[in-house]
XYZ file of C-alpha atoms in Angstrom:
558
model
C 0.000 0.000 0.000
C 1.890 2.972 -1.374
C 0.426 5.771 0.772
C -0.196 3.820 3.964
C 1.089 5.412 7.179
C 1.525 1.994 8.779
C 3.776 -0.842 7.708
C 3.486 -4.069 9.668
C 7.060 -5.214 9.002
C 8.654 -1.917 10.056
C 6.383 -1.753 13.115
C 7.230 -5.314 14.255
C 10.946 -4.751 13.705
C 10.896 -1.478 15.682
C 8.593 -2.774 18.410
C 10.700 -5.883 19.046
C 13.848 -3.787 19.519
C 11.907 -1.354 21.730
C 10.190 -3.878 23.993
C 13.257 -6.103 24.409
C 15.784 -3.326 24.988
C 17.711 -4.566 28.052
C 18.934 -1.155 29.325
C 15.373 0.188 29.151
C 13.949 -2.843 30.943
C 16.564 -2.570 33.708
C 16.010 1.187 34.090
C 12.233 0.784 34.212
C 12.419 -2.025 36.762
C 14.788 -0.141 39.092
C 12.834 3.129 38.970
C 9.535 1.307 39.379
C 10.792 -0.547 42.473
C 12.009 2.705 44.063
C 8.702 4.373 43.205
C 6.699 1.546 44.799
C 8.776 1.562 47.998
C 8.664 5.337 48.492
C 4.996 5.590 47.502
C 4.043 2.880 49.963
C 5.818 4.779 52.738
C 4.457 8.227 51.842
C 0.914 7.417 50.691
C -0.672 7.503 54.093
C -3.603 9.356 55.534
C -1.172 12.122 56.449
C -0.054 15.165 54.529
C 2.787 13.264 52.863
C 0.422 12.279 50.021
C 1.426 15.419 48.103
C 5.099 14.484 48.317
C 4.291 10.909 47.249
C 2.604 12.294 44.125
C 5.598 14.525 43.388
C 8.042 11.611 43.717
C 5.800 9.438 41.558
C 5.837 12.112 38.850
C 9.624 12.533 39.047
C 10.366 8.798 38.816
C 7.924 8.346 35.940
C 9.250 11.294 33.908
C 12.858 10.140 34.463
C 11.823 6.707 33.178
C 10.075 8.204 30.133
C 13.062 10.451 29.390
C 15.531 7.574 29.450
C 13.208 5.403 27.375
C 12.514 8.033 24.716
C 16.115 9.157 24.319
C 17.489 5.611 24.124
C 14.733 4.168 21.977
C 14.204 7.067 19.558
C 17.963 7.275 19.036
C 18.006 3.587 18.153
C 14.975 3.333 15.858
C 15.388 6.717 14.147
C 18.928 8.040 14.447
C 20.823 4.718 14.270
C 18.604 3.329 11.508
C 19.226 6.438 9.410
C 22.980 6.387 9.991
C 23.227 2.674 9.143
C 21.136 3.098 5.988
C 18.200 0.986 7.214
C 15.710 3.640 6.120
C 17.242 3.857 2.639
C 16.971 0.074 2.357
C 13.282 0.287 3.333
C 12.735 2.902 0.607
C 14.363 0.651 -1.996
C 11.985 -2.117 -0.947
C 9.015 0.122 -1.701
C 8.157 1.595 1.707
C 7.040 5.222 1.691
C 8.080 8.043 3.998
C 4.831 7.951 5.963
C 5.190 4.295 6.866
C 8.876 4.668 7.741
C 8.201 7.562 10.134
C 4.825 6.716 11.696
C 5.369 2.948 12.122
C 8.465 3.659 14.198
C 6.683 6.351 16.187
C 3.702 4.076 16.916
C 5.983 1.377 18.320
C 7.610 3.955 20.594
C 4.277 5.383 21.795
C 2.782 1.961 22.555
C 5.660 1.054 24.870
C 5.739 4.505 26.523
C 1.995 4.318 27.223
C 2.542 0.837 28.650
C 5.196 2.243 31.019
C 2.817 5.036 32.109
C -0.036 2.559 32.592
C 2.178 0.231 34.674
C 3.187 3.048 37.031
C -0.355 4.313 37.364
C -1.941 0.914 37.972
C 0.552 0.133 40.734
C 0.026 3.549 42.330
C -3.763 3.144 42.103
C -3.472 -0.196 43.927
C -1.419 1.509 46.669
C -4.032 4.288 46.914
C -6.889 1.781 47.079
C -5.229 0.222 50.120
C -3.882 3.292 51.928
C -5.732 6.402 50.687
C -8.853 5.471 48.672
C -10.281 8.979 48.758
C -7.753 9.947 46.056
C -9.021 7.376 43.558
C -11.268 10.026 41.999
C -8.354 12.416 41.680
C -5.056 10.708 40.878
C -6.004 8.704 37.700
C -6.688 11.999 35.912
C -2.924 12.636 35.952
C -2.831 10.393 32.874
C -4.070 13.396 30.838
C -1.059 15.450 31.965
C 1.615 12.750 31.626
C 0.647 11.847 28.036
C 1.163 15.343 26.549
C 4.367 15.858 28.559
C 5.674 12.572 27.154
C 4.740 13.720 23.645
C 6.552 17.038 24.231
C 9.776 15.085 24.852
C 9.158 12.932 21.763
C 8.248 15.947 19.625
C 11.379 17.857 20.647
C 13.622 14.929 19.698
C 11.919 14.294 16.350
C 11.792 17.973 15.378
C 15.548 18.452 15.789
C 16.272 14.983 14.371
C 14.341 15.827 11.197
C 16.939 18.529 10.446
C 19.655 15.837 10.684
C 21.045 17.501 13.816
C 21.483 14.231 15.677
C 23.592 15.336 18.646
C 21.516 18.491 19.062
C 18.338 16.369 19.082
C 19.611 14.377 22.061
C 20.887 17.512 23.823
C 17.679 19.566 23.484
C 15.447 16.611 24.352
C 17.502 16.095 27.487
C 17.214 19.799 28.332
C 13.426 19.768 27.944
C 13.248 16.665 30.109
C 15.432 18.293 32.765
C 12.923 21.165 32.887
C 9.934 18.804 33.093
C 11.254 16.352 35.702
C 11.643 18.808 38.617
C 8.621 20.932 37.568
C 6.554 20.073 40.685
C 9.388 21.187 42.958
C 10.009 24.309 40.871
C 6.257 24.932 40.830
C 6.015 24.648 44.584
C 8.843 27.169 44.987
C 7.354 29.497 42.375
C 3.952 29.375 44.054
C 5.445 30.530 47.347
C 7.146 33.470 45.583
C 3.966 34.378 43.680
C 1.943 34.112 46.850
C 4.142 36.502 48.826
C 4.825 39.007 46.053
C 1.124 39.320 45.176
C 0.174 39.823 48.838
C -2.352 37.016 48.587
C -0.685 34.954 51.300
C -3.747 33.044 52.436
C -3.532 30.054 54.719
C -5.625 26.938 54.273
C -7.883 27.760 57.214
C -8.835 31.133 55.679
C -9.414 29.457 52.317
C -11.755 26.883 53.884
C -13.445 29.648 55.823
C -13.949 31.865 52.770
C -15.105 29.013 50.579
C -17.730 27.681 52.940
C -18.918 31.195 53.704
C -19.527 31.983 50.034
C -21.264 28.663 49.363
C -23.540 29.031 52.396
C -24.519 32.600 51.596
C -25.131 31.681 47.957
C -27.702 29.194 49.246
C -29.210 31.937 51.405
C -29.368 34.319 48.443
C -31.152 31.623 46.408
C -33.840 31.269 49.066
C -32.785 28.107 50.901
C -35.099 27.992 53.941
C -32.776 25.771 56.002
C -29.822 28.141 55.695
C -32.082 31.099 56.466
C -33.361 29.427 59.635
C -29.989 28.130 60.834
C -28.321 31.533 60.432
C -31.177 33.482 61.985
C -31.384 31.082 64.935
C -27.631 30.871 65.482
C -27.426 33.808 67.880
C -30.071 32.147 70.095
C -27.256 29.777 71.082
C -25.851 32.713 73.045
C -28.271 31.521 75.741
C -25.767 28.739 76.409
C -23.963 31.367 78.475
C -26.813 31.229 80.973
C -26.390 27.506 81.676
C -24.994 26.938 85.163
C -22.375 28.900 87.034
C -18.640 29.335 86.756
C -16.759 26.183 87.709
C -13.185 25.048 88.308
C -13.355 23.279 84.959
C -14.406 26.107 82.636
C -15.973 29.536 82.430
C -19.394 30.245 80.956
C -17.729 31.444 77.767
C -15.661 28.279 77.491
C -18.784 26.200 78.102
C -20.519 27.736 75.114
C -17.548 27.512 72.751
C -16.672 23.978 73.821
C -20.292 22.871 73.403
C -20.359 24.177 69.845
C -16.954 22.725 68.990
C -17.659 19.343 70.558
C -20.907 18.778 68.639
C -22.789 17.754 71.810
C -26.207 19.457 71.732
C -28.117 17.054 73.945
C -28.703 18.509 77.428
C -28.265 15.180 79.206
C -24.959 14.566 77.415
C -23.779 18.041 78.352
C -24.612 17.361 82.000
C -22.525 14.184 81.867
C -19.610 15.776 80.044
C -19.412 18.924 82.139
C -19.553 17.580 85.688
C -17.512 19.236 88.411
C -14.608 17.228 89.822
C -16.707 16.346 92.872
C -19.239 14.733 90.503
C -21.901 17.380 91.008
C -23.628 18.506 87.835
C -22.299 21.801 86.539
C -25.498 22.111 84.458
C -28.999 21.982 85.863
C -32.444 21.929 84.288
C -33.016 22.104 80.547
C -32.071 24.346 77.667
C -33.659 27.814 77.710
C -36.721 27.983 75.438
C -34.878 29.981 72.771
C -32.349 27.210 72.314
C -34.899 24.370 72.488
C -36.819 25.835 69.535
C -33.833 26.034 67.210
C -33.546 23.703 64.252
C -30.268 22.240 65.518
C -31.693 21.205 68.877
C -34.915 19.864 67.305
C -32.927 17.660 64.925
C -30.827 16.364 67.812
C -33.850 15.715 70.024
C -35.714 13.816 67.318
C -32.769 11.616 66.330
C -31.735 10.833 69.915
C -35.382 10.286 70.878
C -35.716 7.608 68.208
C -32.421 5.932 69.050
C -34.054 2.499 69.317
C -35.206 2.521 65.695
C -32.822 4.679 63.661
C -29.874 2.249 63.790
C -27.229 4.940 64.397
C -24.094 3.826 66.192
C -22.749 5.333 69.427
C -19.638 3.178 69.339
C -17.006 5.906 69.347
C -14.208 3.363 69.695
C -14.662 2.445 66.032
C -14.742 6.077 64.864
C -11.979 8.591 64.236
C -12.844 10.496 67.420
C -10.901 8.197 69.726
C -8.187 7.177 67.275
C -5.445 9.622 66.290
C -4.073 9.376 63.736
C -6.969 7.314 62.426
C -6.908 4.660 59.733
C -9.095 4.089 56.700
C -11.381 1.615 58.508
C -12.162 4.195 61.213
C -12.713 6.869 58.588
C -15.096 4.659 56.599
C -17.052 3.804 59.757
C -17.451 7.501 60.616
C -18.279 8.377 57.007
C -21.007 5.700 56.860
C -22.534 6.935 60.139
C -22.424 10.516 58.849
C -24.199 9.464 55.645
C -26.883 7.552 57.566
C -27.486 10.585 59.781
C -27.831 12.913 56.791
C -30.312 10.527 55.139
C -32.408 10.543 58.322
C -32.331 14.342 58.548
C -33.218 14.688 54.856
C -36.338 12.624 55.495
C -37.548 14.616 58.519
C -40.648 16.815 58.394
C -39.261 20.073 59.776
C -41.713 22.531 58.246
C -39.970 23.365 54.979
C -39.088 21.767 51.655
C -37.083 18.572 51.999
C -35.211 19.621 48.852
C -33.882 22.633 50.745
C -32.592 20.354 53.487
C -30.969 18.048 50.911
C -29.306 21.051 49.279
C -27.975 22.290 52.621
C -26.834 18.814 53.679
C -24.934 18.389 50.429
C -22.739 21.294 51.560
C -22.578 19.945 55.134
C -21.477 16.525 53.888
C -18.814 17.795 51.484
C -17.383 20.144 54.088
C -17.616 17.605 56.920
C -15.895 14.745 55.095
C -13.043 16.920 53.938
C -12.585 18.545 57.333
C -12.140 15.068 58.804
C -9.433 14.304 56.221
C -7.820 17.688 56.771
C -7.256 16.689 60.389
C -6.093 13.155 59.650
C -2.554 13.727 60.921
C -2.921 16.710 63.240
C -4.518 15.032 66.273
C -7.359 17.542 65.971
C -10.828 16.907 64.616
C -12.984 19.877 63.680
C -10.564 22.149 65.508
C -10.838 25.914 65.711
C -9.537 26.537 62.192
C -12.915 27.952 61.168
C -14.583 28.649 64.520
C -11.788 30.867 65.781
C -12.728 33.569 63.299
C -15.645 34.325 65.616
C -14.533 32.814 68.892
C -11.106 33.191 70.508
C -9.112 29.980 70.661
C -9.521 28.278 74.022
C -7.600 25.643 75.908
C -10.146 22.862 75.924
C -9.642 21.132 79.268
C -12.671 18.943 78.682
C -11.485 16.897 75.685
C -9.798 14.120 77.737
C -12.785 14.086 80.100
C -15.260 13.888 77.238
C -13.236 11.091 75.613
C -13.478 9.067 78.821
C -17.272 9.232 78.639
C -17.212 8.361 74.943
C -15.086 5.272 75.628
C -17.516 4.161 78.316
C -20.466 4.636 75.960
C -22.200 7.087 78.283
C -22.902 9.709 75.601
C -26.289 9.432 73.811
C -25.300 11.515 70.773
C -24.570 9.136 67.832
C -21.258 9.359 66.002
C -22.767 10.601 62.731
C -24.933 13.200 64.465
C -21.923 14.621 66.281
C -20.095 15.053 62.962
C -23.179 16.790 61.522
C -23.439 19.103 64.542
C -19.797 20.133 64.323
C -19.932 20.727 60.576
C -23.077 22.869 60.868
C -21.578 24.910 63.750
C -18.500 25.719 61.679
C -20.624 26.541 58.643
C -22.750 29.125 60.429
C -19.769 30.567 62.293
C -18.008 31.154 58.954
C -21.137 32.569 57.302
C -21.739 35.086 60.119
C -18.198 36.401 60.304
C -18.285 40.213 60.264
C -15.127 41.324 58.472
C -14.451 41.620 54.756
C -11.327 39.837 53.547
C -11.593 40.890 49.918
C -8.551 41.504 47.720
C -7.815 44.034 45.026
C -8.331 42.839 41.464
C -4.875 44.194 40.638
C -3.261 41.599 42.907
C -5.332 38.813 41.381
C -4.349 39.923 37.868
C -0.728 39.971 39.019
C -0.946 36.329 40.088
C -2.554 35.437 36.781
C 0.289 37.099 34.874
C 2.888 35.187 36.883
C 1.536 31.909 35.507
C 3.076 32.727 32.141
C 6.477 33.422 33.683
C 6.380 30.414 36.026
C 4.590 27.667 34.046
C 5.855 25.112 36.573
C 3.269 26.471 39.004
C 0.489 25.298 36.685
C 2.189 21.929 36.198
C 2.614 21.539 39.951
C -1.012 22.381 40.694
C -2.197 19.983 37.973
C 0.012 17.210 39.387
C -1.319 17.619 42.933
C -4.949 17.966 41.847
C -5.207 16.543 38.306
C -8.986 16.136 38.418
C -10.455 19.490 37.268
C -13.854 18.523 38.683
C -12.795 18.237 42.342
C -14.662 20.453 44.746
C -12.677 23.188 46.446
C -12.566 21.402 49.806
C -10.883 18.388 48.195
C -8.283 20.618 46.545
C -7.540 22.285 49.867
C -7.260 18.892 51.522
C -4.445 17.897 49.164
C -2.709 21.235 49.642
C -2.952 21.123 53.412
C 0.795 21.335 53.908
C 1.925 24.955 54.086
C 4.420 24.704 51.218
C 1.670 23.653 48.825
C -0.142 26.969 48.979
C -0.728 27.731 45.310
C -4.264 26.421 44.992
C -5.278 28.236 48.154
C -5.601 31.477 46.276
C -6.690 29.952 43.000
C -10.240 30.130 44.236
C -9.989 32.184 47.421
C -9.564 35.774 46.369
C -12.144 37.437 48.597
C -15.609 37.144 50.087
C -18.726 37.752 48.038
C -20.811 38.740 51.057
C -20.367 40.352 54.468
C -22.490 40.274 57.615
C -23.025 43.837 58.902
C -25.416 43.030 61.768
C -24.681 44.982 64.938
C -23.244 42.842 67.713
C -25.448 42.330 70.740
C -24.640 44.417 73.810
C -23.567 41.509 75.986
C -20.841 41.219 78.587
C -19.464 38.298 76.603
C -19.823 40.043 73.201
C -16.263 39.030 72.316
C -17.519 35.461 72.314
C -21.113 35.935 71.205
C -22.602 34.759 67.901
C -23.712 37.829 65.908
C -27.064 38.419 64.270
C -27.727 38.287 60.512
C -27.686 41.153 58.018
C -25.974 39.995 54.850
C -24.933 42.438 52.122
C -22.836 41.977 48.997
C -19.161 42.710 49.483
C -17.606 45.666 47.672
C -14.525 43.639 46.833
C -15.487 40.684 44.696
C -13.002 38.292 43.160
C -12.538 38.558 39.406
C -12.541 34.795 39.129
C -12.082 31.840 41.408
C -9.903 29.975 38.916
C -6.650 31.430 37.644
C -6.166 28.824 34.938
C -8.130 26.011 33.350
C -6.495 22.597 33.813
C -8.276 21.069 30.831
C -7.180 24.023 28.698
C -3.600 23.715 29.980
C -3.437 19.997 29.154
C -5.076 20.616 25.761
C -2.457 23.289 25.004
C 0.390 20.893 25.875
C -1.178 18.140 23.757
C -1.781 20.439 20.766
C 1.783 21.787 20.992
C 3.276 18.283 21.045
C 1.141 17.089 18.113
C 2.106 20.128 16.024
C 5.781 19.461 16.795
C 5.443 15.827 15.706
C 3.551 16.737 12.517
C 6.124 19.385 11.566
C 8.839 16.824 12.300
C 7.257 14.403 9.856
C 6.917 17.024 7.098
C 10.586 18.007 7.395
C 11.669 14.358 7.725
C 9.689 13.397 4.638
C 11.139 16.236 2.588
C 14.728 15.474 3.537
C 14.530 11.686 3.284
C 15.738 10.644 -0.164
C 13.218 8.699 -2.189
């Protein structure tokens, strides 16, 4: 077939030499073994996941560089120098078949190397960090175009018969690609500081949940409206009991909200004085009893015999730090069961509104648990402290003792729900505007073109462009990985301007609700499009390869 781009004989000859190349097989085996060992050590439920991904990328790109340089040199450069291509022409093969059959053999083996690495890493993730299974596999769409960039560089220079230069420039491009995540991490820190958008992960979580909650409020969600308008009624917690050697009234309120214990009998158990006298007496004040949060708790705990919710805290993450995947899955399942029960309750408004609100509660709650997976803190003050001062919680060990004994009536999943909701309304009611000038945001955007490694780094850490913002923040929890923090956290869309109540504990009190649109609104919550970035790399590599073929075909003697 005169004009065919594929020749079976040339392909088989090239593929056999490619697949059975001993130096390549040895190199791949050694790098793969190192990658497996280091990945197994670093892929834990701790923050080292990001570094495991970076090492995975580095080992894989080193492997692809060695493979491409060795193999392309052999099947293109050597074959041309030894006259193999001229012999193929004399036997009737055309330029298309000579070029593309060799390239196909190279690409098949390189894709096989990529697939081998990824399958092994996916197996490791499935065992040690399954939450990343929706994220990591998407890295395939970054690795493929980067591999083609290396191939395209070699072939483009090779087509001009500049053999040594082809190897040199391909090596240079590879040297720039291999450390790109480390260069990107460094560049992101510089960009972050120079642009004055030095946001920490806690502020990013805070801003993100605030905007999502108030968007629901703006769209008429009755649950959000009720929760926010009832939140300041929880100030009545200050009136429960007297000062004690264990904690002040202010600490009682803050600790109650942080702990997720909204059942009065559980609070009486948890907050006993050392001499075993109850620090709390009676019931909640009427204002608190009528709130949605307390009603939900009362109904679920009141039906404890039939709702099949577990109170076995020993199996949850609460009593296990750092916790493992089994404890996370147990807590996650209990959280999901609790949300399904709440979604089915008749609370006087549309169940769809509750489902919409609980979708936010669930996403935030699950990712907050993972954020704390190695910090020995669950639902800590990262968000709450923007309203309440940080306190030294003396009750945590005491509360854990009661949890171990099974004396607390609040189910595991309900406690998670309570804590997530408390942090959501505390973020939504925060009364300062943390907006940023558009000039600074534009400055960060411009830096992307000068430091392209930053985009590569961010795409490596979070390759799935469809992750929600909480999941992205979870992966960038470590302080050095701060780039994505300000990708979507450039200011608040709304601000609460309600006047604070004139209370003696106003520094601790939950404010009222009067939401207005912020004057400083972010230009965009995404500084670059990952799909667009990968498409650009792919298009660039394909153009390079096509141009290489056209020049190769013109220069190859017929």
